[in-house]
mmCIF file of C-alpha atoms in Angstrom:
data_model
loop_
_atom_site.group_PDB
_atom_site.id
_atom_site.type_symbol
_atom_site.label_atom_id
_atom_site.label_comp_id
_atom_site.label_asym_id
_atom_site.label_seq_id
_atom_site.Cartn_x
_atom_site.Cartn_y
_atom_site.Cartn_z
ATOM 1 C CA MET H 1 35.613 -8.539 126.899
ATOM 2 C CA GLY H 2 34.909 -6.276 130.020
ATOM 3 C CA ASN H 3 38.441 -7.095 131.750
ATOM 4 C CA SER H 4 40.147 -5.947 128.303
ATOM 5 C CA LYS H 5 41.329 -2.525 129.558
ATOM 6 C CA LEU H 6 43.563 -5.054 131.534
ATOM 7 C CA TYR H 7 45.440 -6.432 129.334
ATOM 8 C CA LYS H 8 45.718 -2.893 127.554
ATOM 9 C CA GLY H 9 48.064 -1.520 130.231
ATOM 10 C CA SER H 10 50.446 -4.873 129.614
ATOM 11 C CA LEU H 11 50.067 -5.023 125.647
ATOM 12 C CA THR H 12 53.776 -3.566 125.729
ATOM 13 C CA THR H 13 54.853 -6.051 127.620
ATOM 14 C CA ILE H 14 53.180 -8.828 126.424
ATOM 15 C CA ILE H 15 54.833 -7.181 122.469
ATOM 16 C CA MET H 16 58.466 -7.044 124.403
ATOM 17 C CA LYS H 17 58.597 -10.662 125.970
ATOM 18 C CA LEU H 18 57.188 -11.477 122.086
ATOM 19 C CA LEU H 19 59.804 -9.919 121.158
ATOM 20 C CA ALA H 20 62.983 -11.457 123.275
ATOM 21 C CA GLU H 21 61.756 -15.136 122.695
ATOM 22 C CA ASN H 22 61.469 -14.367 118.722
ATOM 23 C CA ASP H 23 64.133 -12.433 117.534
ATOM 24 C CA LYS H 24 62.356 -10.699 115.164
ATOM 25 C CA MET H 25 59.195 -10.024 113.733
ATOM 26 C CA TYR H 26 56.835 -8.550 111.597
ATOM 27 C CA GLY H 27 53.128 -6.397 112.715
ATOM 28 C CA TYR H 28 51.158 -9.143 111.335
ATOM 29 C CA GLU H 29 52.989 -11.796 112.635
ATOM 30 C CA ILE H 30 52.591 -10.379 116.181
ATOM 31 C CA THR H 31 49.235 -9.085 115.696
ATOM 32 C CA GLN H 32 48.914 -12.472 115.157
ATOM 33 C CA LYS H 33 50.600 -14.740 117.579
ATOM 34 C CA VAL H 34 48.774 -11.524 120.550
ATOM 35 C CA LYS H 35 45.019 -12.596 119.964
ATOM 36 C CA LYS H 36 46.027 -15.503 120.186
ATOM 37 C CA LEU H 37 48.274 -15.384 123.626
ATOM 38 C CA THR H 38 45.464 -13.409 124.944
ATOM 39 C CA GLN H 39 42.415 -15.781 123.665
ATOM 40 C CA GLY H 40 39.987 -14.231 122.441
ATOM 41 C CA GLU H 41 39.856 -12.550 126.151
ATOM 42 C CA LEU H 42 41.662 -9.862 124.727
ATOM 43 C CA ASN H 43 39.312 -7.693 122.120
ATOM 44 C CA ILE H 44 42.582 -5.243 121.227
ATOM 45 C CA THR H 45 42.334 -3.811 117.001
ATOM 46 C CA GLU H 46 44.855 -3.130 114.501
ATOM 47 C CA GLY H 47 44.626 -0.145 115.513
ATOM 48 C CA ALA H 48 45.553 -0.365 118.881
ATOM 49 C CA LEU H 49 49.154 -2.548 118.255
ATOM 50 C CA TYR H 50 50.281 -0.473 115.253
ATOM 51 C CA PRO H 51 50.517 3.090 117.620
ATOM 52 C CA ALA H 52 52.493 0.035 120.275
ATOM 53 C CA LEU H 53 54.603 -0.838 117.755
ATOM 54 C CA HIS H 54 54.940 3.039 116.830
ATOM 55 C CA LYS H 55 55.700 3.938 120.116
ATOM 56 C CA LEU H 56 58.558 1.001 121.643
ATOM 57 C CA GLU H 57 60.298 2.310 118.021
ATOM 58 C CA ALA H 58 60.814 6.158 118.778
ATOM 59 C CA ASP H 59 61.487 5.225 122.142
ATOM 60 C CA GLY H 60 64.490 3.702 120.763
ATOM 61 C CA LEU H 61 62.772 0.542 121.924
ATOM 62 C CA LEU H 62 62.351 -1.322 118.721
ATOM 63 C CA HIS H 63 65.144 -1.762 115.968
ATOM 64 C CA VAL H 64 63.337 -2.372 112.961
ATOM 65 C CA GLU H 65 64.885 -4.126 109.581
ATOM 66 C CA VAL H 66 63.264 -4.143 106.056
ATOM 67 C CA LYS H 67 63.484 -7.296 104.358
ATOM 68 C CA LYS H 68 60.916 -7.147 100.156
ATOM 69 C CA VAL H 69 59.031 -10.811 100.739
ATOM 70 C CA ASP H 70 57.661 -12.241 98.021
ATOM 71 C CA ASN H 71 56.251 -9.339 95.403
ATOM 72 C CA ARG H 72 56.398 -6.093 98.838
ATOM 73 C CA LEU H 73 58.723 -5.051 101.068
ATOM 74 C CA ARG H 74 57.845 -6.353 104.272
ATOM 75 C CA LYS H 75 59.224 -4.459 108.615
ATOM 76 C CA TYR H 76 60.437 -6.750 111.258
ATOM 77 C CA TYR H 77 60.710 -5.035 114.610
ATOM 78 C CA LYS H 78 63.001 -6.282 116.803
ATOM 79 C CA LEU H 79 64.855 -5.783 120.810
ATOM 80 C CA THR H 80 67.614 -3.338 120.720
ATOM 81 C CA GLU H 81 69.497 -3.373 123.399
ATOM 82 C CA LYS H 82 67.974 -0.501 125.771
ATOM 83 C CA GLY H 83 64.467 -2.800 124.477
ATOM 84 C CA THR H 84 66.019 -6.478 126.287
ATOM 85 C CA LYS H 85 67.076 -4.266 128.867
ATOM 86 C CA GLU H 86 63.736 -2.911 129.767
ATOM 87 C CA THR H 87 61.502 -5.929 129.290
ATOM 88 C CA ALA H 88 63.365 -7.775 131.791
ATOM 89 C CA ASN H 89 62.111 -4.214 134.053
ATOM 90 C CA LEU H 90 58.505 -4.694 132.842
ATOM 91 C CA LEU H 91 58.307 -8.267 133.488
ATOM 92 C CA THR H 92 60.102 -8.138 137.503
ATOM 93 C CA GLU H 93 57.266 -4.986 137.518
ATOM 94 C CA LEU H 94 54.398 -7.294 135.883
ATOM 95 C CA GLN H 95 55.655 -10.410 137.938
ATOM 96 C CA ARG H 96 55.591 -8.110 141.105
ATOM 97 C CA TYR H 97 51.827 -6.361 140.862
ATOM 98 C CA ILE H 98 50.373 -9.919 139.963
ATOM 99 C CA GLU H 99 51.832 -10.940 143.101
ATOM 100 C CA THR H 100 50.370 -8.191 145.269
ATOM 101 C CA MET H 101 46.720 -8.641 143.070
ATOM 102 C CA GLN H 102 47.418 -12.636 144.557
ATOM 103 C CA HIS H 103 47.382 -10.878 147.898
ATOM 104 C CA LEU H 104 44.515 -9.160 147.213
ATOM 105 C CA VAL H 105 41.208 -11.853 145.957
ATOM 106 C CA ASN H 106 43.078 -14.926 148.123
ATOM 107 C CA PRO H 107 44.434 -13.102 151.516
ATOM 108 C CA LYS H 108 46.512 -15.558 153.338
ATOM 109 C CA PHE H 109 44.212 -15.379 157.303
ATOM 110 C CA SER H 110 47.848 -16.249 159.380
ATOM 111 C CA LEU H 111 47.885 -16.201 163.318
ATOM 112 C CA ASP H 112 50.546 -13.563 163.849
ATOM 113 C CA MET L 1 40.206 -21.149 92.458
ATOM 114 C CA HIS L 2 42.457 -18.709 92.601
ATOM 115 C CA SER L 3 45.830 -18.567 94.088
ATOM 116 C CA THR L 4 46.690 -17.877 97.836
ATOM 117 C CA LYS L 5 49.547 -15.659 96.920
ATOM 118 C CA LEU L 6 48.955 -11.942 96.146
ATOM 119 C CA THR L 7 49.485 -10.360 92.897
ATOM 120 C CA GLN L 8 51.706 -7.803 91.856
ATOM 121 C CA GLN L 9 48.188 -5.443 91.343
ATOM 122 C CA HIS L 10 47.376 -6.614 93.829
ATOM 123 C CA ILE L 11 50.441 -5.469 95.815
ATOM 124 C CA GLU L 12 49.086 -1.936 94.324
ATOM 125 C CA HIS L 13 45.932 -2.252 94.819
ATOM 126 C CA LEU L 14 46.576 -1.839 98.268
ATOM 127 C CA TYR L 15 48.629 1.274 98.195
ATOM 128 C CA LEU L 16 46.540 3.318 96.107
ATOM 129 C CA PHE L 17 43.566 1.567 98.888
ATOM 130 C CA THR L 18 45.448 2.624 102.220
ATOM 131 C CA ARG L 19 46.404 6.449 100.105
ATOM 132 C CA GLN L 20 41.953 6.492 99.600
ATOM 133 C CA HIS L 21 41.779 6.079 103.589
ATOM 134 C CA TYR L 22 43.912 8.651 104.102
ATOM 135 C CA VAL L 23 47.985 7.661 104.489
ATOM 136 C CA PHE L 24 49.693 9.451 102.386
ATOM 137 C CA HIS L 25 52.939 8.293 104.125
ATOM 138 C CA PHE L 26 54.402 5.598 102.089
ATOM 139 C CA ASP L 27 56.619 3.866 105.610
ATOM 140 C CA LEU L 28 53.262 3.659 106.505
ATOM 141 C CA GLN L 29 51.601 2.449 103.736
ATOM 142 C CA THR L 30 54.307 0.271 102.578
ATOM 143 C CA GLU L 31 53.765 -1.229 107.008
ATOM 144 C CA LEU L 32 49.735 -1.629 106.095
ATOM 145 C CA VAL L 33 50.016 -2.790 102.973
ATOM 146 C CA ASP L 34 52.291 -5.676 104.069
ATOM 147 C CA HIS L 35 49.524 -6.275 107.221
ATOM 148 C CA MET L 36 46.334 -6.505 105.040
ATOM 149 C CA ALA L 37 47.735 -8.344 102.012
ATOM 150 C CA ASN L 38 49.687 -11.165 104.847
ATOM 151 C CA ALA L 39 46.220 -11.532 106.279
ATOM 152 C CA ILE L 40 44.155 -11.645 102.792
ATOM 153 C CA GLU L 41 46.188 -14.508 101.980
ATOM 154 C CA THR L 42 45.475 -16.480 105.638
ATOM 155 C CA THR L 43 41.701 -15.427 104.582
ATOM 156 C CA TRP L 44 42.227 -17.270 101.264
ATOM 157 C CA LYS L 45 43.923 -20.584 102.784
ATOM 158 C CA THR L 46 40.756 -21.410 104.899
ATOM 159 C CA SER L 47 37.648 -20.132 102.842
ATOM 160 C CA PRO L 48 39.442 -20.202 98.791
ATOM 161 C CA GLY L 49 36.520 -18.791 97.928
ATOM 162 C CA ILE L 50 36.410 -15.384 98.877
ATOM 163 C CA THR L 51 36.825 -12.815 96.934
ATOM 164 C CA PHE L 52 39.843 -10.182 96.393
ATOM 165 C CA GLU L 53 37.972 -7.411 97.452
ATOM 166 C CA GLU L 54 36.130 -9.588 100.984
ATOM 167 C CA ALA L 55 39.374 -10.704 102.043
ATOM 168 C CA ARG L 56 40.766 -7.564 101.616
ATOM 169 C CA ASP L 57 37.290 -5.472 103.767
ATOM 170 C CA LYS L 58 37.461 -8.074 105.553
ATOM 171 C CA SER L 59 41.206 -7.019 107.653
ATOM 172 C CA PHE L 60 40.158 -3.526 107.198
ATOM 173 C CA LYS L 61 37.029 -4.616 109.437
ATOM 174 C CA THR L 62 40.477 -5.396 112.206
ATOM 175 C CA PHE L 63 41.634 -2.133 112.721
ATOM 176 C CA GLY L 64 38.401 -0.804 114.710
ATOM 177 C CA VAL L 65 35.661 1.421 113.666
ATOM 178 C CA PHE L 66 38.186 4.466 112.864
ATOM 179 C CA GLY L 67 39.989 2.388 110.128
ATOM 180 C CA PHE L 68 43.811 3.337 109.654
ATOM 181 C CA MET L 69 42.654 7.447 111.305
ATOM 182 C CA ASP L 70 44.041 5.947 114.809
ATOM 183 C CA VAL L 71 47.342 4.102 113.348
ATOM 184 C CA VAL L 72 47.832 7.665 111.180
ATOM 185 C CA GLU L 73 47.831 10.204 114.297
ATOM 186 C CA LYS L 74 49.964 7.521 116.652
ATOM 187 C CA ARG L 75 52.491 7.217 114.734
ATOM 188 C CA GLN L 76 52.610 11.162 113.805
ATOM 189 C CA LYS L 77 53.226 11.370 117.377
ATOM 190 C CA ALA L 78 55.937 9.331 117.066
ATOM 191 C CA MET L 79 58.021 10.316 114.683
ATOM 192 C CA SER L 80 57.469 13.995 115.740
ATOM 193 C CA LYS L 81 58.993 12.673 118.713
ATOM 194 C CA ARG L 82 62.319 11.210 116.700
ATOM 195 C CA TYR L 83 61.809 14.718 115.093
ATOM 196 C CA MET L 84 62.386 16.313 118.296
ATOM 197 C CA LYS L 85 65.485 14.134 119.265
ATOM 198 C CA LEU L 86 66.915 14.871 116.254
ATOM 199 C CA LEU L 87 66.758 19.199 115.781
ATOM 200 C CA TRP L 88 68.373 18.059 119.392
ATOM 201 C CA SER L 89 70.839 16.387 118.812
ATOM 202 C CA PHE L 90 72.119 19.474 116.249
ATOM 203 C CA ALA L 91 71.386 22.041 118.371
ATOM 204 C CA LYS L 92 73.582 20.996 121.405
ATOM 205 C CA ASN L 93 76.713 20.830 118.865
ATOM 206 C CA TRP L 94 75.784 25.097 119.749
ATOM 207 C CA PHE L 95 76.123 24.176 123.461
ATOM 208 C CA SER L 96 79.230 22.262 123.763
ATOM 209 C CA PHE L 97 82.618 22.797 122.578
ATOM 210 C CA PRO L 98 83.496 24.866 120.407
ATOM 211 C CA GLU L 99 79.969 25.890 118.580
ATOM 212 C CA VAL L 100 79.678 27.269 122.085
ATOM 213 C CA LEU L 101 82.069 30.103 121.404
ATOM 214 C CA LYS L 102 79.805 30.992 117.199
ATOM 215 C CA THR L 103 76.797 31.576 120.128
ATOM 216 C CA VAL L 104 78.495 33.262 122.669
ATOM 217 C CA VAL L 105 79.737 35.753 119.863
ATOM 218 C CA ILE L 106 76.012 36.219 118.254
ATOM 219 C CA PHE L 107 74.948 36.280 121.833
ATOM 220 C CA ILE L 108 77.633 39.500 122.684
ATOM 221 C CA SER L 109 77.836 41.153 119.725
ATOM 222 C CA THR L 110 73.989 41.056 119.216
ATOM 223 C CA TYR L 111 73.404 42.400 122.850
ATOM 224 C CA VAL L 112 76.118 45.130 122.285
ATOM 225 C CA LEU L 113 74.830 46.334 119.527
ATOM 226 C CA PHE L 114 71.754 46.532 120.574
ATOM 227 C CA SER L 115 73.159 48.685 123.930
ATOM 228 C CA LEU L 116 73.305 51.382 121.876
ATOM 229 C CA ASN L 117 72.236 54.279 122.073
ATOM 230 C CA PHE L 118 69.613 53.609 118.610
ATOM 231 C CA GLY L 119 70.022 49.972 119.294
ATOM 232 C CA LYS L 120 65.638 48.893 118.546
ATOM 233 C CA GLN L 121 66.822 49.982 115.008
ATOM 234 C CA VAL L 122 69.513 47.995 115.026
ATOM 235 C CA ALA L 123 66.822 45.012 117.011
ATOM 236 C CA ILE L 124 64.073 45.161 114.745
ATOM 237 C CA VAL L 125 66.317 45.465 111.319
ATOM 238 C CA ALA L 126 68.548 42.160 112.437
ATOM 239 C CA PHE L 127 64.971 39.774 113.566
ATOM 240 C CA ILE L 128 63.842 41.041 110.542
ATOM 241 C CA ILE L 129 66.635 39.959 107.962
ATOM 242 C CA LEU L 130 66.677 36.638 110.296
ATOM 243 C CA PHE L 131 63.063 36.411 109.671
ATOM 244 C CA ALA L 132 63.254 36.927 105.733
ATOM 245 C CA SER L 133 66.073 34.481 104.932
ATOM 246 C CA ILE L 134 64.022 31.233 106.162
ATOM 247 C CA PHE L 135 61.045 32.872 104.880
ATOM 248 C CA PHE L 136 62.885 31.997 101.270
ATOM 249 C CA LYS L 137 63.931 28.952 102.396
ATOM 250 C CA GLY L 138 60.529 28.275 103.763
ATOM 251 C CA PHE L 139 57.913 28.677 101.362
ATOM 252 C CA LYS L 140 60.337 26.735 99.028
ATOM 253 C CA PHE L 141 59.776 23.749 101.288
ATOM 254 C CA VAL L 142 56.982 24.193 101.359
ATOM 255 C CA LYS L 143 56.557 23.970 97.147
ATOM 256 C CA TYR L 144 58.676 20.771 97.356
ATOM 257 C CA ILE L 145 56.442 18.922 99.844
ATOM 258 C CA LYS L 146 53.181 19.487 97.393
ATOM 259 C CA ASN L 147 54.635 18.636 93.972
ATOM 260 C CA LYS L 148 55.907 15.520 95.472
ATOM 261 C CA GLU L 149 51.948 15.566 97.071
ATOM 262 C CA GLN L 150 51.224 16.018 93.712
ATOM 263 C CA SER L 151 52.918 14.038 91.280
ATOM 264 C CA LYS L 152 52.336 11.022 93.851
ATOM 265 C CA GLU L 153 55.968 10.553 94.749
ATOM 266 C CA LYS L 154 57.366 8.789 97.738
ATOM 267 C CA LEU L 155 56.821 11.121 100.079
ATOM 268 C CA TRP L 156 57.917 9.563 103.817
ATOM 269 C CA LEU L 157 55.906 11.710 106.810
ATOM 270 C CA LEU L 158 60.202 11.889 108.352
ATOM 271 C CA GLU L 159 60.409 14.203 105.582
ATOM 272 C CA ASP L 160 56.886 15.290 105.105
ATOM 273 C CA LEU L 161 57.408 16.689 109.069
ATOM 274 C CA ILE L 162 61.533 17.905 108.844
ATOM 275 C CA PHE L 163 60.345 20.182 104.965
ATOM 276 C CA ARG L 164 56.797 21.208 106.029
ATOM 277 C CA ASN L 165 58.361 22.372 109.531
ATOM 278 C CA ALA L 166 60.618 23.985 108.117
ATOM 279 C CA SER L 167 58.543 25.762 106.601
ATOM 280 C CA ALA L 168 55.418 26.704 109.658
ATOM 281 C CA ASN L 169 58.362 27.595 111.286
ATOM 282 C CA ALA L 170 58.726 30.711 108.877
ATOM 283 C CA MET L 171 55.415 31.059 108.817
ATOM 284 C CA LEU L 172 55.183 31.117 112.505
ATOM 285 C CA GLN L 173 57.799 33.687 112.496
ATOM 286 C CA ILE L 174 56.867 35.711 109.870
ATOM 287 C CA THR L 175 53.559 36.769 113.276
ATOM 288 C CA PHE L 176 56.049 37.024 116.036
ATOM 289 C CA VAL L 177 57.736 40.062 113.573
ATOM 290 C CA LEU L 178 53.999 41.868 112.999
ATOM 291 C CA ASN L 179 53.606 41.160 116.729
ATOM 292 C CA MET L 180 57.624 42.568 117.817
ATOM 293 C CA TYR L 181 56.601 45.506 115.395
ATOM 294 C CA ASN L 182 54.339 46.945 117.421
ATOM 295 C CA THR L 183 55.166 45.651 121.483
ATOM 296 C CA ILE L 184 58.988 46.693 121.254
ATOM 297 C CA GLU L 185 58.263 50.478 121.717
ATOM 298 C CA ASN L 186 56.840 50.172 125.524
ATOM 299 C CA PHE L 187 59.539 46.603 125.729
ATOM 300 C CA TRP L 188 62.271 48.925 124.726
ATOM 301 C CA HIS L 189 61.879 51.011 128.615
ATOM 302 C CA PHE L 190 62.133 47.865 129.781
ATOM 303 C CA LYS L 191 66.266 47.902 131.640
ATOM 304 C CA TYR L 192 66.691 43.967 130.639
ATOM 305 C CA ALA L 193 65.739 44.739 127.116
ATOM 306 C CA ALA L 194 67.834 44.324 125.252
ATOM 307 C CA PHE L 195 69.919 41.403 126.818
ATOM 308 C CA ILE L 196 66.281 39.996 126.248
ATOM 309 C CA ALA L 197 66.472 40.148 122.901
ATOM 310 C CA ALA L 198 70.156 39.717 122.546
ATOM 311 C CA LEU L 199 69.309 36.155 123.382
ATOM 312 C CA LEU L 200 66.060 35.832 122.201
ATOM 313 C CA PHE L 201 68.193 36.563 119.196
ATOM 314 C CA THR L 202 70.123 33.367 120.010
ATOM 315 C CA VAL L 203 68.677 30.896 120.564
ATOM 316 C CA LEU L 204 66.514 31.486 117.942
ATOM 317 C CA ALA L 205 68.964 31.894 115.027
ATOM 318 C CA ILE L 206 70.471 28.244 115.872
ATOM 319 C CA TYR L 207 66.203 27.230 115.847
ATOM 320 C CA SER L 208 66.085 28.591 112.903
ATOM 321 C CA TYR L 209 69.359 27.175 111.690
ATOM 322 C CA VAL L 210 69.096 23.917 112.788
ATOM 323 C CA SER L 211 65.563 23.317 111.077
ATOM 324 C CA VAL L 212 66.045 25.073 108.373
ATOM 325 C CA VAL L 213 69.471 24.139 107.724
ATOM 326 C CA VAL L 214 70.473 21.998 109.180
ATOM 327 C CA LEU L 215 68.098 18.929 109.181
ATOM 328 C CA PRO L 216 66.872 19.392 105.539
ATOM 329 C CA LYS L 217 70.039 19.569 104.367
ATOM 330 C CA ASN L 218 70.602 16.222 106.055
ATOM 331 C CA ALA L 219 67.489 14.767 105.442
ATOM 332 C CA GLU L 220 68.466 11.897 103.045
ATOM 333 C CA MET L 221 71.072 11.081 104.413
ATOM 334 C CA LEU L 222 68.761 10.996 108.119
ATOM 335 C CA LEU L 223 66.065 9.178 105.953
ATOM 336 C CA ASN L 224 68.263 6.837 105.270
ATOM 337 C CA LYS L 225 68.749 5.759 108.693
ATOM 338 C CA ILE L 226 65.544 5.426 110.202
ATOM 339 C CA TYR L 227 63.896 3.892 106.796
ATOM 340 C CA PRO L 228 66.052 1.016 106.154
ATOM 341 C CA GLU L 229 63.602 0.380 102.777
ATOM 342 C CA TYR L 230 65.503 3.849 101.786
ATOM 343 C CA SER L 231 67.311 2.570 99.945
ATOM 344 C CA LEU L 232 65.888 -0.505 98.602
#
């Protein structure tokens, strides 16, 4: 997709928003949700999603839990307190960005 | 028709598959194995005729043309950042009360010794003793990691970083000693030579102590803290 660059910059925000809504999620679940949410517009590979998760974990924004499910271990990601605050900041920033873009794309002309 | 759930043998095969694709650390292997297992089970639900190998390859393709390489590389970068944070969290004790008193004592005593008439020789001996002591420890750690790799025991990325960095540190300092030996003659004419050498000795001693002694000693506790699956 030609516009995947636009989405890539927001990948972190998308992941954190998902986690804010779902409490805890595992890697495969996140990748599938991100793909569904961006409806194929974002042609992103698993090779890009895991690094984003690991970076957030190293920065202390995500916390991990591991559980044995069926016959394997599953790693769950959860927002830390710092992560929850950061999600709110990122979303405000994104909202502001969208508004600016909207003004740029659809300028409203007025006489004053 | 097969079941839509993976067996224990399938899981073991997937661990082997990640290893064959250059994922050597158990923590990342585990995450990728669970990912692929989920992908395979989802494929089997929608297309029951597909074999395990076909479903596995389909899932592997979703990682892009470089396979797991990108994930491995970025994971290493992220974990190195955590390693540096851990190193600093232990090292900073040496700069706060009461440990800072020890730091000051090391600095002042080396400064006094290095300022003597034969201070240059004292400095050379002091640095050689420091490096020799970490070199032997570092050498032991390389063997420890190599043994673990060869016997295909679980190796955790943070564990690898802790022990490998400790030994890399020792190797790096050997080159430093050799360089120092060649340049100290000119350097010692410099007015603040003893002061700089004492400062360098203090900082290097703390850095070496934390990376070669403290971190490896606390490795077990740190691995338990960073990896919830460590004790499972």
